[in-house]
Short mmCIF file of C-alpha atoms and ligand atoms in Angstrom, two decimals:
data_model
loop_
_atom_site.label_atom_id
_atom_site.label_comp_id
_atom_site.label_asym_id
_atom_site.label_seq_id
_atom_site.Cartn_x
_atom_site.Cartn_y
_atom_site.Cartn_z
CA MET Y 1 56.03 -34.02 38.25
CA LYS Y 2 58.31 -31.82 36.14
CA ASN Y 3 61.64 -32.65 37.78
CA TYR Y 4 61.40 -36.42 37.61
CA LYS Y 5 63.36 -38.43 35.08
CA ILE Y 6 61.62 -39.91 32.04
CA ASP Y 7 61.29 -43.46 33.44
CA THR Y 8 59.68 -42.11 36.60
CA LEU Y 9 57.28 -39.98 34.56
CA CYS Y 10 56.25 -43.07 32.54
CA VAL Y 11 55.08 -44.68 35.77
CA GLN Y 12 53.78 -41.73 37.75
CA ALA Y 13 52.74 -38.78 35.55
CA GLY Y 14 49.19 -37.88 34.58
CA TYR Y 15 47.25 -39.12 37.55
CA GLU Y 16 47.52 -38.46 41.28
CA PRO Y 17 44.71 -39.90 43.37
CA SER Y 18 43.27 -38.04 46.31
CA SER Y 19 42.65 -39.85 49.57
CA GLY Y 20 40.47 -42.92 49.06
CA GLU Y 21 40.47 -42.75 45.25
CA SER Y 22 41.57 -45.64 43.05
CA ARG Y 23 45.36 -45.91 42.68
CA ILE Y 24 45.21 -46.11 38.89
CA PRO Y 25 42.86 -43.94 36.81
CA PRO Y 26 39.31 -45.30 36.88
CA ILE Y 27 37.54 -45.67 33.54
CA ALA Y 28 35.06 -42.79 33.38
CA GLN Y 29 32.78 -44.64 30.97
CA SER Y 30 30.29 -41.81 30.66
CA THR Y 31 29.42 -39.48 27.83
CA THR Y 32 28.45 -36.69 30.18
CA PHE Y 33 29.00 -35.16 33.63
CA PHE Y 34 26.63 -33.81 36.24
CA TYR Y 35 26.55 -30.22 37.56
CA PRO Y 36 23.79 -28.94 39.83
CA LYS Y 37 24.38 -25.25 39.05
CA THR Y 38 23.83 -23.75 35.60
CA LYS Y 39 26.60 -21.21 36.23
CA GLU Y 40 29.15 -24.01 36.79
CA MET Y 41 28.22 -25.49 33.43
CA ALA Y 42 28.29 -22.09 31.69
CA ASP Y 43 31.79 -21.39 33.02
CA LEU Y 44 32.99 -24.69 31.61
CA PHE Y 45 31.53 -23.86 28.19
CA ASP Y 46 33.20 -20.43 28.32
CA LEU Y 47 36.55 -22.03 29.27
CA LYS Y 48 36.49 -19.92 32.45
CA SER Y 49 36.93 -22.99 34.61
CA GLU Y 50 38.36 -26.44 34.04
CA GLY Y 51 36.33 -29.63 34.17
CA TYR Y 52 34.42 -32.14 32.14
CA PHE Y 53 31.00 -31.80 30.59
CA TYR Y 54 30.95 -34.02 27.52
CA SER Y 55 33.39 -36.79 26.60
CA ARG Y 56 33.67 -35.62 22.99
CA LEU Y 57 35.75 -32.73 24.33
CA ALA Y 58 37.46 -34.17 27.38
CA ASN Y 59 37.20 -37.13 29.71
CA PRO Y 60 39.01 -37.77 33.04
CA THR Y 61 40.47 -41.15 32.00
CA VAL Y 62 41.71 -39.81 28.69
CA ALA Y 63 43.02 -36.77 30.60
CA ALA Y 64 45.24 -39.02 32.74
CA PHE Y 65 46.89 -40.40 29.59
CA GLU Y 66 47.06 -36.92 28.03
CA GLY Y 67 48.75 -35.61 31.18
CA LYS Y 68 51.32 -38.37 31.09
CA VAL Y 69 52.21 -37.84 27.42
CA ALA Y 70 52.38 -34.05 27.93
CA ALA Y 71 54.80 -34.60 30.85
CA LEU Y 72 56.93 -37.04 28.84
CA GLU Y 73 57.22 -34.65 25.90
CA GLY Y 74 57.62 -31.53 28.08
CA GLY Y 75 54.42 -30.06 26.63
CA VAL Y 76 51.82 -27.69 28.06
CA CYS Y 77 48.80 -29.62 26.78
CA ALA Y 78 48.04 -32.93 25.12
CA ILE Y 79 44.91 -34.04 23.29
CA GLY Y 80 43.99 -37.70 23.09
CA CYS Y 81 42.54 -38.68 19.72
CA ALA Y 82 40.81 -41.75 18.34
CA SER Y 83 43.87 -42.72 16.28
CA GLY Y 84 47.21 -41.44 15.08
CA MET Y 85 45.60 -40.48 11.77
CA SER Y 86 42.96 -38.36 13.46
CA ALA Y 87 45.66 -36.70 15.58
CA THR Y 88 47.58 -35.70 12.43
CA SER Y 89 44.39 -34.53 10.69
CA LEU Y 90 43.20 -32.41 13.63
CA ALA Y 91 46.66 -30.90 14.10
CA ILE Y 92 46.64 -29.76 10.48
CA PHE Y 93 43.06 -28.48 10.52
CA THR Y 94 43.93 -26.39 13.59
CA VAL Y 95 46.32 -24.30 11.49
CA ALA Y 96 45.38 -24.81 7.83
CA GLY Y 97 42.30 -24.40 5.65
CA ALA Y 98 41.46 -24.24 1.94
CA GLY Y 99 44.07 -22.24 0.04
CA ASP Y 100 46.84 -23.00 2.55
CA ASN Y 101 49.68 -25.49 2.25
CA ILE Y 102 51.85 -27.67 4.42
CA VAL Y 103 55.40 -28.79 3.66
CA SER Y 104 56.16 -32.41 4.56
CA SER Y 105 58.99 -34.88 4.46
CA SER Y 106 58.24 -37.52 1.83
CA ALA Y 107 59.61 -40.25 4.13
CA ILE Y 108 56.55 -40.70 6.33
CA TYR Y 109 54.04 -43.39 7.24
CA GLY Y 110 52.03 -44.54 4.16
CA GLY Y 111 48.65 -43.59 5.68
CA THR Y 112 49.88 -40.09 6.42
CA TYR Y 113 51.30 -39.87 2.90
CA ASN Y 114 47.86 -40.74 1.46
CA LEU Y 115 46.18 -38.14 3.69
CA PHE Y 116 48.61 -35.48 2.49
CA SER Y 117 48.77 -36.42 -1.19
CA THR Y 118 45.11 -37.30 -1.80
CA THR Y 119 42.66 -36.21 0.88
CA LEU Y 120 44.04 -32.84 1.98
CA PRO Y 121 44.15 -31.51 -1.62
CA LYS Y 122 40.45 -32.41 -1.98
CA LEU Y 123 39.83 -30.07 0.96
CA GLY Y 124 41.94 -27.35 -0.66
CA ILE Y 125 45.07 -27.91 1.44
CA GLU Y 126 48.12 -28.54 -0.72
CA CYS Y 127 51.01 -30.66 0.53
CA ARG Y 128 54.50 -30.02 -0.82
CA PHE Y 129 56.83 -32.95 -0.21
CA PHE Y 130 60.56 -32.72 0.31
CA ASN Y 131 63.25 -35.38 0.43
CA PRO Y 132 64.43 -35.34 4.07
CA ASP Y 133 68.04 -35.67 2.90
CA ALA Y 134 67.75 -32.56 0.69
CA PRO Y 135 69.77 -29.48 1.64
CA ALA Y 136 68.01 -26.74 3.60
CA ASP Y 137 67.83 -24.28 0.69
CA GLU Y 138 65.96 -26.79 -1.44
CA ILE Y 139 63.40 -27.41 1.33
CA GLU Y 140 63.03 -23.69 1.98
CA LYS Y 141 62.01 -23.08 -1.63
CA LEU Y 142 58.74 -24.92 -0.90
CA ILE Y 143 57.73 -22.43 1.81
CA ASP Y 144 55.61 -19.46 0.85
CA GLY Y 145 53.21 -17.06 2.61
CA LYS Y 146 50.51 -19.75 2.73
CA THR Y 147 52.63 -22.41 4.47
CA ARG Y 148 51.16 -23.32 7.84
CA MET Y 149 53.19 -26.34 8.99
CA ILE Y 150 56.36 -28.31 8.36
CA PHE Y 151 55.64 -32.00 9.02
CA THR Y 152 58.25 -34.70 9.72
CA GLU Y 153 58.75 -38.01 11.52
CA THR Y 154 61.58 -38.51 14.04
CA VAL Y 155 62.13 -42.01 12.67
CA ALA Y 156 60.27 -42.50 9.41
CA ASN Y 157 58.02 -45.53 9.04
CA PRO Y 158 59.05 -47.69 7.17
CA ALA Y 159 62.09 -45.98 5.59
CA ILE Y 160 63.86 -45.55 9.01
CA VAL Y 161 65.13 -42.12 8.04
CA VAL Y 162 66.27 -40.27 11.17
CA LEU Y 163 65.22 -36.64 11.19
CA ASP Y 164 67.86 -33.91 11.00
CA PHE Y 165 66.17 -31.75 13.63
CA ASP Y 166 68.67 -28.87 13.43
CA LYS Y 167 68.12 -28.45 9.70
CA ILE Y 168 64.33 -28.32 9.94
CA ALA Y 169 64.24 -26.29 13.18
CA ASP Y 170 66.40 -23.58 11.54
CA ILE Y 171 64.07 -23.40 8.54
CA ALA Y 172 60.98 -23.27 10.76
CA LYS Y 173 62.48 -20.53 12.91
CA LYS Y 174 63.61 -18.45 9.95
CA HIS Y 175 60.16 -18.52 8.34
CA GLY Y 176 58.04 -18.49 11.50
CA VAL Y 177 56.33 -21.76 10.57
CA LEU Y 178 55.01 -24.36 13.00
CA PHE Y 179 57.37 -27.38 13.12
CA ALA Y 180 55.44 -30.60 13.80
CA VAL Y 181 57.08 -33.95 14.47
CA ASP Y 182 55.45 -37.37 14.50
CA ASN Y 183 57.45 -38.94 17.34
CA THR Y 184 55.67 -42.31 17.25
CA LEU Y 185 58.63 -44.58 16.58
CA ALA Y 186 61.20 -42.82 18.75
CA THR Y 187 58.86 -42.07 21.67
CA PRO Y 188 59.82 -39.42 24.24
CA VAL Y 189 61.96 -42.05 25.97
CA LEU Y 190 64.45 -42.06 23.08
CA CYS Y 191 63.97 -38.53 21.68
CA ARG Y 192 62.27 -35.40 22.92
CA PRO Y 193 61.62 -33.16 19.88
CA LYS Y 194 61.11 -30.12 22.13
CA GLU Y 195 64.82 -30.19 23.00
CA TRP Y 196 65.61 -29.90 19.29
CA GLY Y 197 63.37 -27.03 18.24
CA ALA Y 198 60.02 -28.67 17.44
CA HIS Y 199 56.77 -26.89 18.33
CA LEU Y 200 54.28 -29.70 18.12
CA VAL Y 201 54.49 -33.46 18.65
CA ILE Y 202 52.07 -36.01 17.23
CA HIS Y 203 51.83 -39.67 18.24
CA SER Y 204 50.10 -42.75 17.09
CA SER Y 205 49.73 -44.12 20.62
CA SER Y 206 48.55 -47.38 19.01
CA LYS Y 207 52.29 -48.13 18.77
CA TYR Y 208 54.95 -48.01 21.51
CA LEU Y 209 52.99 -45.77 23.90
CA ASP Y 210 50.32 -48.42 24.42
CA GLY Y 211 52.89 -51.04 23.45
CA HIS Y 212 50.63 -54.09 23.52
CA ALA Y 213 48.64 -53.72 20.27
CA ALA Y 214 45.56 -53.33 22.44
CA ALA Y 215 44.27 -49.78 21.93
CA LEU Y 216 44.10 -47.52 18.90
CA GLY Y 217 44.88 -43.93 19.72
CA GLY Y 218 46.68 -40.72 18.89
CA VAL Y 219 47.99 -37.76 20.84
CA ILE Y 220 48.74 -34.18 19.86
CA VAL Y 221 51.15 -32.40 22.21
CA ASP Y 222 51.35 -28.61 22.26
CA LEU Y 223 54.92 -27.97 23.39
CA GLY Y 224 54.00 -24.38 24.29
CA VAL Y 225 56.98 -22.85 22.48
CA PHE Y 226 55.45 -21.37 19.31
CA ASP Y 227 54.33 -17.75 19.39
CA PHE Y 228 51.20 -17.34 17.25
CA LYS Y 229 50.67 -13.72 18.34
CA ASP Y 230 50.62 -11.35 15.35
CA ASN Y 231 52.23 -13.97 13.11
CA PRO Y 232 50.63 -13.22 9.71
CA ARG Y 233 50.62 -16.92 8.83
CA TYR Y 234 48.15 -17.63 11.62
CA ALA Y 235 45.26 -15.19 11.17
CA SER Y 236 42.84 -17.73 12.66
CA PHE Y 237 44.76 -17.50 15.95
CA ASN Y 238 44.72 -13.71 15.95
CA GLU Y 239 41.13 -13.02 14.90
CA PRO Y 240 38.17 -13.60 17.25
CA ASP Y 241 36.63 -17.06 16.89
CA GLU Y 242 32.95 -16.17 16.50
CA SER Y 243 32.01 -19.83 17.09
CA TYR Y 244 33.60 -19.49 20.53
CA HIS Y 245 32.34 -16.16 21.89
CA GLY Y 246 35.06 -14.17 20.12
CA LEU Y 247 37.98 -15.99 21.74
CA VAL Y 248 41.39 -14.94 20.36
CA TYR Y 249 43.53 -18.07 20.70
CA ALA Y 250 46.90 -16.31 20.34
CA ASP Y 251 46.13 -14.40 23.56
CA LEU Y 252 45.72 -17.59 25.61
CA PRO Y 253 48.54 -19.26 27.55
CA VAL Y 254 47.89 -22.49 25.58
CA ALA Y 255 47.01 -21.25 22.11
CA PHE Y 256 47.33 -24.33 19.87
CA GLY Y 257 46.00 -26.84 22.38
CA THR Y 258 42.93 -24.73 23.19
CA LYS Y 259 42.04 -24.08 19.55
CA CYS Y 260 42.58 -27.73 18.65
CA ARG Y 261 40.28 -28.98 21.40
CA ALA Y 262 37.68 -26.20 21.55
CA GLN Y 263 37.25 -25.89 17.79
CA MET Y 264 38.56 -28.98 16.01
CA MET Y 265 37.68 -31.68 18.53
CA ARG Y 266 34.29 -30.04 19.05
CA ASP Y 267 33.61 -30.12 15.29
CA PHE Y 268 35.26 -33.38 14.21
CA GLY Y 269 34.75 -35.38 17.39
CA ALA Y 270 37.67 -37.76 16.89
CA ILE Y 271 38.37 -38.16 20.62
CA MET Y 272 40.05 -41.11 22.29
CA SER Y 273 37.61 -43.41 24.08
CA PRO Y 274 37.84 -43.72 27.91
CA GLN Y 275 38.57 -47.44 27.57
CA ASN Y 276 41.47 -46.79 25.19
CA GLY Y 277 42.68 -43.95 27.41
CA PHE Y 278 42.87 -46.42 30.29
CA ILE Y 279 44.65 -49.13 28.28
CA SER Y 280 47.11 -46.61 26.87
CA TYR Y 281 47.74 -45.14 30.32
CA ILE Y 282 48.66 -48.45 31.93
CA GLY Y 283 50.48 -49.65 28.80
CA SER Y 284 52.75 -46.61 28.86
CA ASP Y 285 53.76 -47.30 32.48
CA THR Y 286 56.45 -49.65 31.11
CA LEU Y 287 57.44 -47.53 28.10
CA ALA Y 288 60.97 -46.73 29.33
CA LEU Y 289 61.75 -50.37 30.11
CA ARG Y 290 60.33 -51.55 26.83
CA MET Y 291 62.17 -48.99 24.68
CA GLU Y 292 65.46 -50.03 26.23
CA ARG Y 293 64.80 -53.69 25.42
CA HIS Y 294 63.41 -52.98 21.92
CA SER Y 295 66.56 -50.98 21.15
CA GLN Y 296 68.96 -53.62 22.53
CA ASN Y 297 67.21 -56.45 20.69
CA ALA Y 298 67.07 -54.51 17.42
CA ALA Y 299 70.78 -53.68 17.58
CA LYS Y 300 71.57 -57.40 17.99
CA VAL Y 301 69.21 -58.44 15.18
CA ALA Y 302 70.57 -55.73 12.85
CA ALA Y 303 74.16 -56.87 13.48
CA TYR Y 304 73.11 -60.44 12.63
CA LEU Y 305 71.23 -59.54 9.43
CA LYS Y 306 74.03 -57.25 8.30
CA LYS Y 307 76.31 -60.28 7.90
CA HIS Y 308 73.70 -62.60 6.34
CA PRO Y 309 74.47 -63.53 2.70
CA LYS Y 310 70.79 -63.43 1.66
CA ILE Y 311 70.29 -59.85 2.87
CA GLU Y 312 70.95 -57.21 0.20
CA TRP Y 313 70.82 -54.22 2.53
CA ILE Y 314 69.76 -53.43 6.07
CA ASN Y 315 68.67 -50.17 7.58
CA HIS Y 316 68.90 -49.67 11.33
CA PRO Y 317 70.54 -46.58 12.77
CA SER Y 318 72.48 -48.60 15.38
CA LEU Y 319 74.80 -49.87 12.60
CA PRO Y 320 77.94 -47.71 12.35
CA ASP Y 321 77.83 -47.65 8.53
CA ASN Y 322 74.17 -46.63 8.48
CA LYS Y 323 73.43 -43.36 6.68
CA TYR Y 324 71.66 -42.02 9.76
CA TYR Y 325 74.08 -43.33 12.40
CA ALA Y 326 75.46 -39.87 13.26
CA LEU Y 327 71.99 -38.29 13.44
CA ALA Y 328 70.74 -41.14 15.62
CA LYS Y 329 73.75 -40.80 17.95
CA LYS Y 330 72.96 -37.11 18.31
CA TYR Y 331 69.18 -37.21 18.68
CA MET Y 332 68.62 -40.74 20.07
CA PRO Y 333 71.79 -41.53 22.00
CA ASP Y 334 70.17 -43.96 24.47
CA GLY Y 335 68.78 -46.37 21.87
CA GLN Y 336 67.57 -46.32 18.29
CA GLY Y 337 64.30 -48.18 18.70
CA GLY Y 338 63.00 -51.52 17.46
CA MET Y 339 62.12 -50.66 13.87
CA MET Y 340 64.27 -51.73 10.97
CA SER Y 341 63.94 -52.48 7.30
CA PHE Y 342 65.96 -54.72 5.05
CA GLY Y 343 65.96 -56.00 1.50
CA ILE Y 344 66.06 -59.67 0.58
CA LYS Y 345 68.20 -60.55 -2.43
CA GLY Y 346 66.26 -61.61 -5.50
CA ASP Y 347 62.78 -60.75 -6.71
CA VAL Y 348 59.79 -59.63 -4.65
CA ASN Y 349 58.46 -63.22 -4.31
CA LYS Y 350 61.40 -63.97 -2.03
CA CYS Y 351 59.97 -61.53 0.52
CA ALA Y 352 56.72 -63.50 0.71
CA ALA Y 353 58.58 -66.84 0.98
CA PHE Y 354 60.66 -65.49 3.83
CA MET Y 355 57.76 -64.02 5.75
CA GLU Y 356 55.61 -67.12 5.40
CA ALA Y 357 58.47 -69.25 6.78
CA LEU Y 358 58.68 -67.26 10.00
CA LYS Y 359 57.31 -69.06 13.06
CA LEU Y 360 57.74 -66.74 16.05
CA ILE Y 361 57.63 -63.43 14.18
CA THR Y 362 54.19 -62.81 12.70
CA GLN Y 363 53.00 -60.89 9.65
CA GLU Y 364 50.97 -57.90 10.82
CA THR Y 365 49.81 -54.50 9.70
CA HIS Y 366 51.25 -53.14 12.89
CA VAL Y 367 54.54 -52.18 14.41
CA ALA Y 368 55.99 -51.18 17.74
CA ASP Y 369 54.38 -53.50 20.22
CA VAL Y 370 55.91 -56.12 22.48
CA ARG Y 371 55.69 -58.90 19.87
CA SER Y 372 58.06 -59.03 16.90
CA CYS Y 373 56.30 -58.66 13.56
CA VAL Y 374 57.02 -58.15 9.86
CA LEU Y 375 55.32 -56.55 6.90
CA HIS Y 376 55.97 -56.09 3.19
CA PRO Y 377 54.90 -52.44 2.66
CA ALA Y 378 54.94 -52.48 -1.16
CA SER Y 379 52.13 -55.06 -1.20
CA THR Y 380 50.22 -53.78 1.87
CA THR Y 381 50.41 -50.33 3.51
CA HIS Y 382 52.02 -48.72 0.48
CA ARG Y 383 50.24 -50.68 -2.26
CA GLN Y 384 48.36 -47.57 -3.52
CA LEU Y 385 51.64 -45.83 -4.28
CA SER Y 386 53.10 -45.71 -7.78
CA ASP Y 387 56.70 -46.87 -8.36
CA GLU Y 388 57.74 -43.21 -8.39
CA ASP Y 389 55.91 -42.50 -5.10
CA LEU Y 390 57.45 -45.62 -3.52
CA LYS Y 391 60.88 -44.30 -4.48
CA ASN Y 392 60.11 -40.87 -3.00
CA ALA Y 393 58.85 -42.48 0.19
CA GLY Y 394 62.10 -44.46 0.46
CA VAL Y 395 60.34 -47.81 0.11
CA PRO Y 396 62.04 -50.18 -2.38
CA LYS Y 397 59.90 -53.09 -3.56
CA ASN Y 398 62.00 -55.69 -1.73
CA LEU Y 399 61.80 -53.83 1.58
CA VAL Y 400 60.72 -55.94 4.55
CA ARG Y 401 59.83 -54.00 7.66
CA LEU Y 402 60.70 -55.70 10.93
CA SER Y 403 59.46 -54.46 14.26
CA VAL Y 404 61.65 -56.12 16.84
CA GLY Y 405 59.76 -56.99 20.02
CA ILE Y 406 60.90 -57.60 23.56
CA GLU Y 407 61.20 -61.39 23.34
CA ASN Y 408 64.65 -62.93 23.90
CA ALA Y 409 66.94 -61.70 21.10
CA ASP Y 410 68.35 -65.21 20.54
CA ASP Y 411 64.88 -66.56 19.76
CA ILE Y 412 64.17 -63.72 17.32
CA ILE Y 413 67.48 -64.31 15.53
CA ALA Y 414 66.90 -68.09 15.41
CA ASP Y 415 63.52 -67.53 13.73
CA LEU Y 416 65.01 -65.17 11.14
CA LYS Y 417 67.82 -67.68 10.49
CA GLN Y 418 65.52 -70.64 9.83
CA ALA Y 419 63.20 -68.54 7.61
CA LEU Y 420 66.11 -67.21 5.54
CA GLU Y 421 67.35 -70.79 5.07
CA LYS Y 422 64.01 -71.51 3.30
CA VAL Y 423 64.35 -68.63 0.84
N1 LIG Z 501 52.34 -42.23 12.41
C1 LIG Z 501 53.15 -43.30 12.32
C2 LIG Z 501 54.63 -43.10 12.35
C3 LIG Z 501 52.60 -44.57 12.17
O1 LIG Z 501 53.41 -45.63 12.09
C4 LIG Z 501 51.19 -44.71 12.13
C5 LIG Z 501 50.57 -46.03 11.97
O2 LIG Z 501 51.22 -47.02 11.71
C6 LIG Z 501 50.39 -43.56 12.21
C7 LIG Z 501 51.00 -42.34 12.37
C8 LIG Z 501 48.90 -43.65 12.17
O3 LIG Z 501 48.46 -44.10 13.40
P1 LIG Z 501 47.08 -44.91 13.65
O4 LIG Z 501 47.23 -46.23 13.00
O5 LIG Z 501 47.01 -44.96 15.14
O6 LIG Z 501 45.99 -44.09 13.04
#
């Protein structure tokens, strides 16, 4: 499937039926798999052969979705997880333990921010945040011998900061640190982090990949470009894993992906369910079409809001005066996605009045599905954050996040217009 274009891969990658098999992946709703010979089973446990034995480690339906996402991102292996949060957690645990640190952009999804600022430190993993707009030398100062990952988002949720890939890729290369990118809001249709120096991609597939707000999920994609061999930062890849018959992951063709599945998925068990693998697989068939429409609609909506007298500021990288316009043109030239944020003039109560007046666009703790929706992060997803943390995360109190769907753009704009009239 490697030579096909991205829209073809969305439809075709990940599953090829043999004669007489179902045309789309069947749901293998089974915890376990049958083998008549003990040796066959033993070889699977030893990773000497490929196959399925227990759905906590791998499942054929989930594998179809994993195969598709790996193909879309140009990766060598993908791991379907129960949610985007579990994907991020497992990716970190694969490389970091107590006493280690990760270095992360501060402009990230609120749930990920909480994981990094509160939960990881309780497990002994420190997170050092950087402002994504900071110069490289300032970010570099955070890296020391214990740094195991640099974490970023291609398009930050909800701050809509577009990642400067070149800046981070140079730092990661110079220090031999794994560069991980949450590509949820760009999707591989609009940006492929591998082409810009990333080593690992993480997705909340609950968003655009599924696209219908139907299935929670996450995916970790090993892009197969990071060399763990003899890198002193990654002792756990270079020493035998006694819990896995002395396997040395750095010696394997797929080092990260194998360690993540064989060790972390085995121990934490946060695997995607077969049902959600199926829904996500068929949902992602239309990803390329949807991303085109989301991007076109959002550009129209952003141009409308930009001129509206009740809008204080608007942030969508399609707007030529946007701070991230040049970065978006470089890294996401075919469309800048459906996510935007804007500030309503006046106090915070105006945000609630506006959102309650909307008729077509609904208030939801979700983004990036076919239906347009809004959220006020400061009183919902980001409500645990202090004023200082909100500032660092690029989330002013009057920020309204709008996820533009694939409805007709005129209808979306008409709904915004009538709601703003009521503010
Ligand atoms: N990453 C991004 C950019 C997100 O927007 C989200 C959720 O909104 C997550 C990760 C977490 O994903 P999930 O809700 O699937 O756990």
